[in-house]
mmCIF file of C-alpha atoms in Angstrom:
data_model
loop_
_atom_site.group_PDB
_atom_site.id
_atom_site.type_symbol
_atom_site.label_atom_id
_atom_site.label_comp_id
_atom_site.label_asym_id
_atom_site.label_seq_id
_atom_site.Cartn_x
_atom_site.Cartn_y
_atom_site.Cartn_z
ATOM 1 C CA MET A 1 -7.301 59.102 -53.484
ATOM 2 C CA THR A 2 -10.343 57.852 -50.774
ATOM 3 C CA CYS A 3 -13.564 56.907 -52.279
ATOM 4 C CA LYS A 4 -15.110 60.027 -50.836
ATOM 5 C CA ASP A 5 -12.469 62.398 -52.961
ATOM 6 C CA CYS A 6 -13.051 60.137 -55.927
ATOM 7 C CA VAL A 7 -16.907 60.107 -55.344
ATOM 8 C CA ARG A 8 -16.765 64.302 -55.398
ATOM 9 C CA ASN A 9 -14.335 64.354 -58.556
ATOM 10 C CA VAL A 10 -16.072 61.784 -60.230
ATOM 11 C CA GLY A 11 -18.570 64.030 -62.424
ATOM 12 C CA PRO A 12 -15.612 66.477 -63.315
ATOM 13 C CA TYR A 13 -13.721 63.685 -64.539
ATOM 14 C CA VAL A 14 -16.172 62.302 -66.418
ATOM 15 C CA ASP A 15 -17.233 65.637 -67.802
ATOM 16 C CA GLY A 16 -13.385 66.664 -68.808
ATOM 17 C CA GLU A 17 -13.384 69.130 -66.136
ATOM 18 C CA LEU A 18 -10.519 68.239 -63.421
ATOM 19 C CA ALA A 19 -6.942 69.270 -63.951
ATOM 20 C CA LEU A 20 -4.241 67.014 -65.383
ATOM 21 C CA ARG A 21 -2.971 65.938 -61.924
ATOM 22 C CA GLU A 22 -6.678 65.359 -60.327
ATOM 23 C CA ARG A 23 -7.752 63.280 -63.409
ATOM 24 C CA ASN A 24 -4.550 61.567 -63.105
ATOM 25 C CA GLU A 25 -5.291 60.636 -59.212
ATOM 26 C CA VAL A 26 -8.757 59.602 -60.016
ATOM 27 C CA GLU A 27 -7.871 57.295 -62.749
ATOM 28 C CA ALA A 28 -5.722 55.850 -60.467
ATOM 29 C CA HIS A 29 -8.413 55.211 -57.973
ATOM 30 C CA ILE A 30 -10.998 53.678 -60.096
ATOM 31 C CA GLY A 31 -8.560 51.411 -61.775
ATOM 32 C CA GLN A 32 -8.411 49.993 -58.214
ATOM 33 C CA CYS A 33 -12.171 50.545 -56.711
ATOM 34 C CA ARG A 34 -14.577 48.604 -58.411
ATOM 35 C CA ASP A 35 -17.729 50.571 -57.042
ATOM 36 C CA CYS A 36 -16.166 54.332 -58.303
ATOM 37 C CA ARG A 37 -15.401 52.515 -61.555
ATOM 38 C CA GLU A 38 -19.324 51.553 -61.909
ATOM 39 C CA LEU A 39 -20.260 55.059 -60.514
ATOM 40 C CA ALA A 40 -18.177 56.966 -63.512
ATOM 41 C CA GLU A 41 -19.578 54.680 -65.898
ATOM 42 C CA GLU A 42 -23.360 55.113 -64.564
ATOM 43 C CA PHE A 43 -22.734 58.743 -65.416
ATOM 44 C CA ARG A 44 -21.327 58.195 -68.753
ATOM 45 C CA ASN A 45 -24.455 55.864 -69.894
ATOM 46 C CA LEU A 46 -26.641 58.488 -68.296
ATOM 47 C CA ASP A 47 -25.182 61.614 -70.210
ATOM 48 C CA ARG A 48 -24.933 59.424 -73.414
ATOM 49 C CA LEU A 49 -28.793 58.319 -73.130
ATOM 50 C CA ALA A 50 -29.324 62.248 -72.890
ATOM 51 C CA ALA A 51 -27.812 63.001 -75.718
ATOM 52 C CA ARG A 52 -29.525 60.368 -77.892
ATOM 53 C CA ALA A 53 -33.203 62.395 -76.911
ATOM 54 C CA ALA A 54 -34.126 64.840 -79.666
ATOM 55 C CA VAL A 55 -36.161 67.756 -80.169
ATOM 56 C CA PRO A 56 -39.201 67.778 -82.394
ATOM 57 C CA ALA A 57 -38.606 69.875 -85.553
ATOM 58 C CA VAL A 58 -39.499 73.479 -86.449
ATOM 59 C CA SER A 59 -40.342 74.037 -90.130
ATOM 60 C CA GLU A 60 -39.341 77.554 -91.626
ATOM 61 C CA ASP A 61 -42.588 79.266 -91.737
ATOM 62 C CA GLU A 62 -42.658 78.500 -87.907
ATOM 63 C CA TRP A 63 -39.756 80.331 -87.337
ATOM 64 C CA SER A 64 -40.653 83.269 -89.404
ATOM 65 C CA SER A 65 -43.924 83.837 -87.477
ATOM 66 C CA VAL A 66 -41.880 83.292 -84.181
ATOM 67 C CA LEU A 67 -39.156 85.535 -85.596
ATOM 68 C CA ALA A 68 -42.388 88.366 -86.805
ATOM 69 C CA ALA A 69 -44.544 87.822 -83.647
ATOM 70 C CA ALA A 70 -40.784 88.572 -81.465
ATOM 71 C CA THR A 71 -39.554 91.837 -83.119
ATOM 72 C CA ARG A 72 -43.031 93.466 -83.562
ATOM 73 C CA ARG A 73 -42.495 96.886 -82.176
ATOM 74 C CA PRO A 74 -44.343 97.156 -78.799
ATOM 75 C CA ALA A 75 -47.742 99.449 -78.976
ATOM 76 C CA THR A 76 -47.484 102.931 -77.799
ATOM 77 C CA ALA A 77 -49.131 104.473 -74.995
ATOM 78 C CA LYS A 78 -51.170 106.323 -77.616
ATOM 79 C CA GLN A 79 -51.619 103.347 -79.559
ATOM 80 C CA VAL A 80 -53.064 101.437 -76.874
ATOM 81 C CA LEU A 81 -55.427 104.315 -75.855
ATOM 82 C CA LEU A 82 -56.676 104.658 -79.546
ATOM 83 C CA SER A 83 -57.161 100.805 -79.397
ATOM 84 C CA ALA A 84 -59.105 100.929 -76.182
ATOM 85 C CA ALA A 85 -61.478 103.922 -77.744
ATOM 86 C CA LYS A 86 -61.887 101.589 -80.700
ATOM 87 C CA ASP A 87 -62.962 98.787 -78.967
ATOM 88 C CA TRP A 88 -64.982 100.108 -76.183
ATOM 89 C CA TRP A 89 -65.637 103.686 -76.246
ATOM 90 C CA VAL A 90 -66.797 104.207 -80.072
ATOM 91 C CA PRO A 91 -69.386 100.964 -80.128
ATOM 92 C CA LEU A 92 -70.558 102.090 -76.411
ATOM 93 C CA LEU A 93 -71.020 105.908 -77.193
ATOM 94 C CA SER A 94 -73.246 104.495 -80.205
ATOM 95 C CA LEU A 95 -75.400 103.284 -78.492
ATOM 96 C CA ALA A 96 -75.412 105.941 -76.152
ATOM 97 C CA ALA A 97 -76.456 107.996 -78.801
ATOM 98 C CA LEU A 98 -79.012 105.780 -79.965
ATOM 99 C CA VAL A 99 -80.579 105.532 -77.339
ATOM 100 C CA VAL A 100 -81.235 109.462 -76.928
ATOM 101 C CA LEU A 101 -82.507 109.438 -79.945
ATOM 102 C CA ALA A 102 -85.089 106.743 -79.207
ATOM 103 C CA VAL A 103 -86.073 108.864 -76.188
ATOM 104 C CA GLN A 104 -86.476 112.157 -77.888
ATOM 105 C CA LEU A 105 -87.985 110.610 -81.226
ATOM 106 C CA GLY A 106 -89.750 107.761 -79.770
ATOM 107 C CA PRO A 107 -93.126 109.012 -78.432
ATOM 108 C CA ALA A 108 -93.302 111.006 -81.740
ATOM 109 C CA LEU A 109 -93.269 108.481 -83.861
ATOM 110 C CA PHE A 110 -94.554 105.183 -82.172
ATOM 111 C CA GLY A 111 -96.736 107.038 -79.824
ATOM 112 C CA PRO A 112 -100.840 106.783 -79.403
ATOM 113 C CA ARG A 113 -102.332 109.534 -82.206
ATOM 114 C CA THR A 114 -105.828 109.233 -80.503
ATOM 115 C CA GLU A 115 -105.019 111.288 -77.729
ATOM 116 C CA GLU A 116 -104.897 114.266 -80.188
ATOM 117 C CA ILE A 117 -108.455 113.811 -81.411
ATOM 118 C CA THR A 118 -110.242 112.572 -78.418
ATOM 119 C CA PRO A 119 -111.817 115.089 -76.706
ATOM 120 C CA SER A 120 -111.725 115.259 -73.219
ATOM 121 C CA ALA A 121 -114.125 114.331 -70.591
ATOM 122 C CA ALA A 122 -114.410 118.073 -69.565
ATOM 123 C CA GLN A 123 -114.666 119.213 -73.042
ATOM 124 C CA THR A 124 -117.432 116.701 -73.623
ATOM 125 C CA ALA A 125 -119.203 117.663 -70.456
ATOM 126 C CA GLN A 126 -118.777 121.672 -72.173
ATOM 127 C CA HIS A 127 -120.242 120.699 -75.177
ATOM 128 C CA GLU A 128 -123.216 118.597 -73.914
ATOM 129 C CA SER A 129 -124.219 121.699 -71.809
ATOM 130 C CA ALA A 130 -123.862 124.227 -74.667
ATOM 131 C CA PRO A 131 -127.033 125.285 -75.929
ATOM 132 C CA LEU A 132 -128.058 123.846 -79.584
ATOM 133 C CA PRO A 133 -128.677 125.721 -82.342
ATOM 134 C CA GLU A 134 -132.380 126.284 -83.083
ATOM 135 C CA LYS A 135 -132.224 123.893 -86.245
ATOM 136 C CA PHE A 136 -131.041 121.374 -84.401
ATOM 137 C CA ALA A 137 -133.072 122.032 -81.211
ATOM 138 C CA GLU A 138 -136.398 121.556 -82.942
ATOM 139 C CA GLU A 139 -135.057 118.096 -84.255
ATOM 140 C CA SER A 140 -134.063 117.162 -80.517
ATOM 141 C CA ALA A 141 -137.450 117.756 -79.482
ATOM 142 C CA ASN A 142 -138.860 115.061 -82.295
ATOM 143 C CA GLU A 143 -138.229 111.366 -80.760
ATOM 144 C CA GLU A 144 -137.288 110.362 -84.570
ATOM 145 C CA PRO A 145 -134.633 111.872 -86.160
ATOM 146 C CA ALA A 146 -135.786 113.951 -89.026
ATOM 147 C CA GLY A 147 -135.644 112.188 -92.460
ATOM 148 C CA GLY A 148 -137.216 108.970 -92.138
ATOM 149 C CA GLU A 149 -137.652 105.673 -90.065
ATOM 150 C CA ILE A 150 -134.901 104.288 -87.530
ATOM 151 C CA LEU A 151 -132.866 102.378 -88.970
ATOM 152 C CA ARG A 152 -131.939 98.945 -86.702
ATOM 153 C CA LEU A 153 -129.158 96.272 -87.252
ATOM 154 C CA PRO A 154 -130.298 92.802 -87.397
ATOM 155 C CA GLU A 155 -129.382 91.939 -84.776
ATOM 156 C CA GLU A 156 -131.352 94.710 -82.654
ATOM 157 C CA ARG A 157 -134.708 93.388 -84.291
ATOM 158 C CA GLU A 158 -136.782 91.834 -81.888
ATOM 159 C CA ASP A 159 -137.451 88.026 -82.663
ATOM 160 C CA PRO A 160 -141.333 87.053 -83.008
ATOM 161 C CA ARG A 161 -140.175 83.665 -81.419
ATOM 162 C CA ALA A 162 -138.508 85.365 -78.211
ATOM 163 C CA PRO A 163 -140.945 85.840 -75.527
ATOM 164 C CA ARG A 164 -142.303 89.430 -75.431
ATOM 165 C CA ARG A 165 -141.420 91.265 -72.208
ATOM 166 C CA ARG A 166 -144.182 92.267 -70.466
ATOM 167 C CA ASP A 167 -144.493 96.054 -69.514
ATOM 168 C CA ALA A 168 -142.963 97.599 -66.408
ATOM 169 C CA GLY A 169 -146.355 97.721 -64.839
ATOM 170 C CA GLU A 170 -147.098 93.866 -65.832
ATOM 171 C CA SER A 171 -143.264 92.229 -64.948
ATOM 172 C CA ASP A 172 -143.336 89.766 -62.203
ATOM 173 C CA GLY A 173 -139.431 89.315 -62.579
ATOM 174 C CA SER A 174 -140.008 86.630 -65.013
ATOM 175 C CA LEU A 175 -140.948 85.837 -68.735
ATOM 176 C CA GLU A 176 -143.845 84.881 -70.338
ATOM 177 C CA PRO A 177 -143.750 81.024 -71.390
ATOM 178 C CA ILE A 178 -143.357 80.428 -75.436
ATOM 179 C CA ASP A 179 -146.259 78.718 -76.777
ATOM 180 C CA ASP A 180 -144.692 76.690 -79.701
ATOM 181 C CA GLU A 181 -147.514 75.260 -81.341
ATOM 182 C CA ARG A 182 -149.053 78.885 -81.712
ATOM 183 C CA MET B 1 -29.156 86.676 -84.523
ATOM 184 C CA PHE B 2 -32.239 85.039 -84.238
ATOM 185 C CA ALA B 3 -31.092 82.170 -87.200
ATOM 186 C CA ARG B 4 -28.404 81.399 -84.962
ATOM 187 C CA TYR B 5 -29.559 80.936 -81.893
ATOM 188 C CA ARG B 6 -33.066 80.093 -82.043
ATOM 189 C CA GLU B 7 -32.337 76.264 -81.940
ATOM 190 C CA ARG B 8 -30.455 76.724 -78.750
ATOM 191 C CA VAL B 9 -33.314 78.539 -77.657
ATOM 192 C CA PHE B 10 -36.451 76.332 -78.719
ATOM 193 C CA ARG B 11 -33.976 73.134 -77.609
ATOM 194 C CA VAL B 12 -33.534 74.272 -73.893
ATOM 195 C CA ALA B 13 -37.368 75.478 -73.398
ATOM 196 C CA TYR B 14 -38.421 72.141 -74.706
ATOM 197 C CA ARG B 15 -35.909 70.172 -72.174
ATOM 198 C CA PHE B 16 -38.315 72.370 -69.242
ATOM 199 C CA VAL B 17 -41.600 72.209 -70.560
ATOM 200 C CA ARG B 18 -41.554 69.452 -73.036
ATOM 201 C CA ASN B 19 -44.144 70.608 -75.336
ATOM 202 C CA ARG B 20 -43.444 71.758 -78.636
ATOM 203 C CA ASP B 21 -45.893 74.625 -78.896
ATOM 204 C CA ASP B 22 -45.177 75.542 -75.394
ATOM 205 C CA ALA B 23 -41.554 75.425 -76.241
ATOM 206 C CA LEU B 24 -42.128 77.617 -79.390
ATOM 207 C CA ASP B 25 -43.896 80.181 -77.279
ATOM 208 C CA ILE B 26 -40.941 80.560 -74.865
ATOM 209 C CA THR B 27 -38.786 80.998 -77.741
ATOM 210 C CA GLN B 28 -40.852 83.664 -78.715
ATOM 211 C CA GLU B 29 -41.115 85.369 -75.281
ATOM 212 C CA VAL B 30 -37.120 85.163 -74.969
ATOM 213 C CA PHE B 31 -36.396 86.674 -78.273
ATOM 214 C CA LEU B 32 -38.964 89.693 -77.627
ATOM 215 C CA ARG B 33 -37.134 90.153 -74.684
ATOM 216 C CA VAL B 34 -33.498 89.813 -76.305
ATOM 217 C CA TYR B 35 -34.481 92.479 -78.792
ATOM 218 C CA GLN B 36 -36.068 94.685 -76.300
ATOM 219 C CA ARG B 37 -32.678 94.614 -74.200
ATOM 220 C CA LEU B 38 -30.083 94.231 -76.446
ATOM 221 C CA GLU B 39 -29.223 97.899 -75.795
ATOM 222 C CA GLY B 40 -28.270 97.244 -72.329
ATOM 223 C CA PHE B 41 -26.254 94.062 -73.109
ATOM 224 C CA GLN B 42 -23.054 93.657 -71.305
ATOM 225 C CA THR B 43 -20.430 93.153 -73.932
ATOM 226 C CA HIS B 44 -18.395 91.271 -71.736
ATOM 227 C CA SER B 45 -20.211 88.509 -70.999
ATOM 228 C CA LYS B 46 -20.796 86.091 -73.911
ATOM 229 C CA PHE B 47 -24.067 86.890 -75.680
ATOM 230 C CA TYR B 48 -25.179 82.883 -75.416
ATOM 231 C CA THR B 49 -24.874 82.996 -71.497
ATOM 232 C CA TRP B 50 -27.143 85.738 -71.284
ATOM 233 C CA LEU B 51 -29.443 84.097 -73.632
ATOM 234 C CA TYR B 52 -29.492 80.647 -72.169
ATOM 235 C CA ARG B 53 -30.372 82.798 -68.679
ATOM 236 C CA ILE B 54 -33.056 84.688 -70.094
ATOM 237 C CA THR B 55 -34.399 81.154 -71.668
ATOM 238 C CA VAL B 56 -33.889 79.409 -68.531
ATOM 239 C CA ASN B 57 -35.612 82.205 -66.613
ATOM 240 C CA ARG B 58 -38.695 82.101 -69.031
ATOM 241 C CA SER B 59 -38.803 78.481 -69.205
ATOM 242 C CA ILE B 60 -39.263 77.965 -65.051
ATOM 243 C CA ASP B 61 -41.696 80.953 -65.062
ATOM 244 C CA PHE B 62 -43.863 78.982 -67.676
ATOM 245 C CA LEU B 63 -43.339 75.732 -65.653
ATOM 246 C CA ARG B 64 -44.680 78.055 -62.170
ATOM 247 C CA ARG B 65 -47.630 79.477 -64.198
ATOM 248 C CA ARG B 66 -48.283 76.319 -65.252
ATOM 249 C CA LYS B 67 -48.098 74.625 -61.632
ATOM 250 C CA GLY B 68 -50.750 72.447 -61.028
ATOM 251 C CA GLN B 69 -51.915 71.686 -64.312
ATOM 252 C CA PRO B 70 -50.498 68.016 -65.760
ATOM 253 C CA LEU B 71 -47.516 67.869 -67.184
ATOM 254 C CA PRO B 72 -47.968 67.184 -70.616
ATOM 255 C CA GLY B 73 -46.555 64.125 -72.199
ATOM 256 C CA LEU B 74 -43.073 64.104 -74.061
ATOM 257 C CA ASP B 75 -44.358 64.979 -77.944
ATOM 258 C CA ALA B 76 -42.475 61.700 -78.631
ATOM 259 C CA SER B 77 -44.511 61.512 -82.233
ATOM 260 C CA ARG B 78 -42.996 64.742 -83.229
ATOM 261 C CA ALA B 79 -39.675 64.479 -81.364
ATOM 262 C CA GLU B 80 -38.023 62.328 -84.295
ATOM 263 C CA PRO B 81 -36.194 64.466 -86.489
ATOM 264 C CA SER B 82 -36.425 62.215 -89.632
ATOM 265 C CA GLY B 83 -33.632 59.464 -90.516
ATOM 266 C CA ARG B 84 -33.188 58.978 -86.734
ATOM 267 C CA THR B 85 -31.993 55.121 -86.295
ATOM 268 C CA ALA B 86 -31.184 53.050 -83.242
ATOM 269 C CA PRO B 87 -28.025 50.402 -83.631
ATOM 270 C CA GLY B 88 -30.578 47.793 -83.310
ATOM 271 C CA GLY B 89 -33.216 48.594 -85.464
ATOM 272 C CA PRO B 90 -37.191 50.028 -85.129
ATOM 273 C CA GLN B 91 -37.594 47.963 -81.912
ATOM 274 C CA ALA B 92 -34.207 48.986 -80.755
ATOM 275 C CA LEU B 93 -35.502 52.505 -81.797
ATOM 276 C CA ALA B 94 -39.277 52.340 -79.958
ATOM 277 C CA GLU B 95 -37.210 50.750 -76.289
ATOM 278 C CA GLU B 96 -35.020 53.987 -76.578
ATOM 279 C CA ASN B 97 -37.457 56.245 -76.754
ATOM 280 C CA GLU B 98 -39.702 54.626 -74.281
ATOM 281 C CA LEU B 99 -36.164 55.039 -72.063
ATOM 282 C CA LEU B 100 -36.095 58.689 -73.460
ATOM 283 C CA ALA B 101 -39.533 59.169 -72.010
ATOM 284 C CA ILE B 102 -39.023 57.786 -68.804
ATOM 285 C CA LEU B 103 -35.473 59.781 -68.261
ATOM 286 C CA HIS B 104 -37.799 62.551 -69.068
ATOM 287 C CA ASP B 105 -39.933 62.008 -66.729
ATOM 288 C CA GLU B 106 -37.529 61.467 -64.091
ATOM 289 C CA ILE B 107 -35.579 64.996 -65.104
ATOM 290 C CA GLY B 108 -39.037 66.809 -64.866
ATOM 291 C CA LYS B 109 -39.263 65.299 -60.688
ATOM 292 C CA LEU B 110 -36.027 67.030 -60.354
ATOM 293 C CA SER B 111 -35.933 70.460 -58.175
ATOM 294 C CA GLN B 112 -35.508 73.357 -60.503
ATOM 295 C CA LYS B 113 -31.741 74.169 -59.246
ATOM 296 C CA HIS B 114 -31.172 70.442 -60.316
ATOM 297 C CA ARG B 115 -33.065 70.199 -63.404
ATOM 298 C CA GLU B 116 -31.506 73.421 -65.088
ATOM 299 C CA VAL B 117 -27.866 72.211 -64.299
ATOM 300 C CA PHE B 118 -28.745 68.871 -65.745
ATOM 301 C CA ILE B 119 -30.324 70.367 -68.729
ATOM 302 C CA LEU B 120 -27.752 72.818 -69.663
ATOM 303 C CA HIS B 121 -25.042 69.900 -69.085
ATOM 304 C CA ALA B 122 -26.792 66.869 -70.346
ATOM 305 C CA PHE B 123 -28.343 68.334 -73.299
ATOM 306 C CA GLU B 124 -26.341 71.187 -74.212
ATOM 307 C CA ASP B 125 -22.963 69.974 -73.227
ATOM 308 C CA LEU B 126 -22.085 73.532 -71.008
ATOM 309 C CA SER B 127 -18.862 73.554 -69.024
ATOM 310 C CA TYR B 128 -19.221 74.336 -65.319
ATOM 311 C CA LYS B 129 -17.777 77.461 -65.608
ATOM 312 C CA GLU B 130 -20.605 78.327 -68.317
ATOM 313 C CA ILE B 131 -23.585 76.732 -66.176
ATOM 314 C CA ALA B 132 -22.072 78.255 -63.382
ATOM 315 C CA ALA B 133 -22.762 82.057 -65.622
ATOM 316 C CA VAL B 134 -26.025 80.658 -66.483
ATOM 317 C CA VAL B 135 -27.796 79.835 -63.296
ATOM 318 C CA GLY B 136 -25.484 82.618 -61.674
ATOM 319 C CA CYS B 137 -22.995 80.307 -59.212
ATOM 320 C CA ASN B 138 -19.959 79.295 -58.504
ATOM 321 C CA LEU B 139 -18.189 76.073 -59.838
ATOM 322 C CA GLY B 140 -18.560 73.922 -56.544
ATOM 323 C CA THR B 141 -22.017 74.514 -56.379
ATOM 324 C CA VAL B 142 -22.543 73.544 -59.995
ATOM 325 C CA MET B 143 -20.284 70.391 -59.629
ATOM 326 C CA SER B 144 -22.516 69.828 -56.398
ATOM 327 C CA ARG B 145 -26.164 70.114 -58.464
ATOM 328 C CA LEU B 146 -24.932 67.878 -61.058
ATOM 329 C CA PHE B 147 -23.541 65.161 -59.104
ATOM 330 C CA TYR B 148 -26.948 64.804 -57.035
ATOM 331 C CA ALA B 149 -28.830 65.347 -60.209
ATOM 332 C CA ARG B 150 -27.519 62.059 -61.849
ATOM 333 C CA LYS B 151 -27.442 60.385 -58.479
ATOM 334 C CA ARG B 152 -31.141 60.646 -58.486
ATOM 335 C CA LEU B 153 -32.026 60.339 -62.075
ATOM 336 C CA GLN B 154 -29.826 57.060 -61.742
ATOM 337 C CA GLU B 155 -31.376 55.920 -58.943
ATOM 338 C CA ALA B 156 -34.973 56.777 -60.176
ATOM 339 C CA LEU B 157 -34.171 54.829 -63.379
ATOM 340 C CA ALA B 158 -32.934 51.695 -61.181
ATOM 341 C CA ALA B 159 -36.072 51.796 -59.328
ATOM 342 C CA ARG B 160 -37.661 51.599 -62.573
ATOM 343 C CA GLY B 161 -35.407 48.705 -63.270
ATOM 344 C CA ILE B 162 -33.685 50.342 -65.928
ATOM 345 C CA ALA B 163 -30.267 50.997 -66.310
ATOM 346 C CA PRO B 164 -29.234 53.393 -69.014
ATOM 347 C CA PRO B 165 -27.138 50.857 -71.919
ATOM 348 C CA SER B 166 -24.148 51.281 -71.616
ATOM 349 C CA GLY B 167 -22.379 52.904 -75.187
ATOM 350 C CA SER B 168 -19.987 51.693 -77.447
ATOM 351 C CA ARG B 169 -16.991 53.897 -75.544
ATOM 352 C CA GLY B 170 -17.733 51.611 -72.170
ATOM 353 C CA CYS B 171 -15.348 52.074 -69.476
ATOM 354 C CA GLU B 172 -12.333 53.871 -70.015
ATOM 355 C CA GLN B 173 -10.326 52.382 -67.574
ATOM 356 C CA PRO B 174 -7.824 49.517 -68.401
#
């Protein structure tokens, strides 16, 4: 057996995969060839090292979880649709209904109420142009309303210290100076 | 069935992905598929060969999905079953763990075809015939891939200045 043949067979030899006749041939060769013998030993050492490699431990609880997940029945199409409806369509339809309600009832509930009692400009004009009843027409002719003096708010009263306005005929556009000593 | 084969599936998945949680996820996927397709199982082939094939395929799919992401480190902290010892004591155990981590690194650098053959042989101790059935090739291809996987691992370890320690069996030649 040549080294080339031996190299091809040294792996199966180490692994016990050779037939008896081939195994004897390889053994005969590596007994005389140092390189092939070392190659066989390297392969053995590598396998020996790999055999020492451990795997992490898994608890029974974890195995139970894996089994439960693996044996869970796949959802049917109907279940998938129902699940999708539950997840998306129901909230979406609820929101749409809420929007419709808000549009319909919003102005009635929260709209401005003054429009209902404020007369329009046309109504006001019509009201002013209409003839007053006789009783109110007499009062309107007097400068002062019937029933007494004109009440003025304090802010509207003339300030005695304020410069007096001249009559329209005397006005020159300026104010009369105030005589503080007076 | 689950109790009987769960360890094998998890072990193979872990050798591929090198992460405990990912290996558990793959184990779950494998059994999910097994339960779905158990009726279509061909009885003339061994069940565990079929199971190994699914596990290898799912693990490779997982690695493809994870491609581009950094390879996780070996779960060394959790990879040690209680009671495991090395002949030389704690220091020898630490050195061996480091050596195993390097070996796993180098296994991860192998091509997919070489890696799957080496894992099924070295860690699962499958025969050449069984490996051929799992990966779907002939015996000669298994021998060839296994030879090159071993040579590359051996060279990679030697390049790092590491040689796998000789075992107690030593060379069987006279």
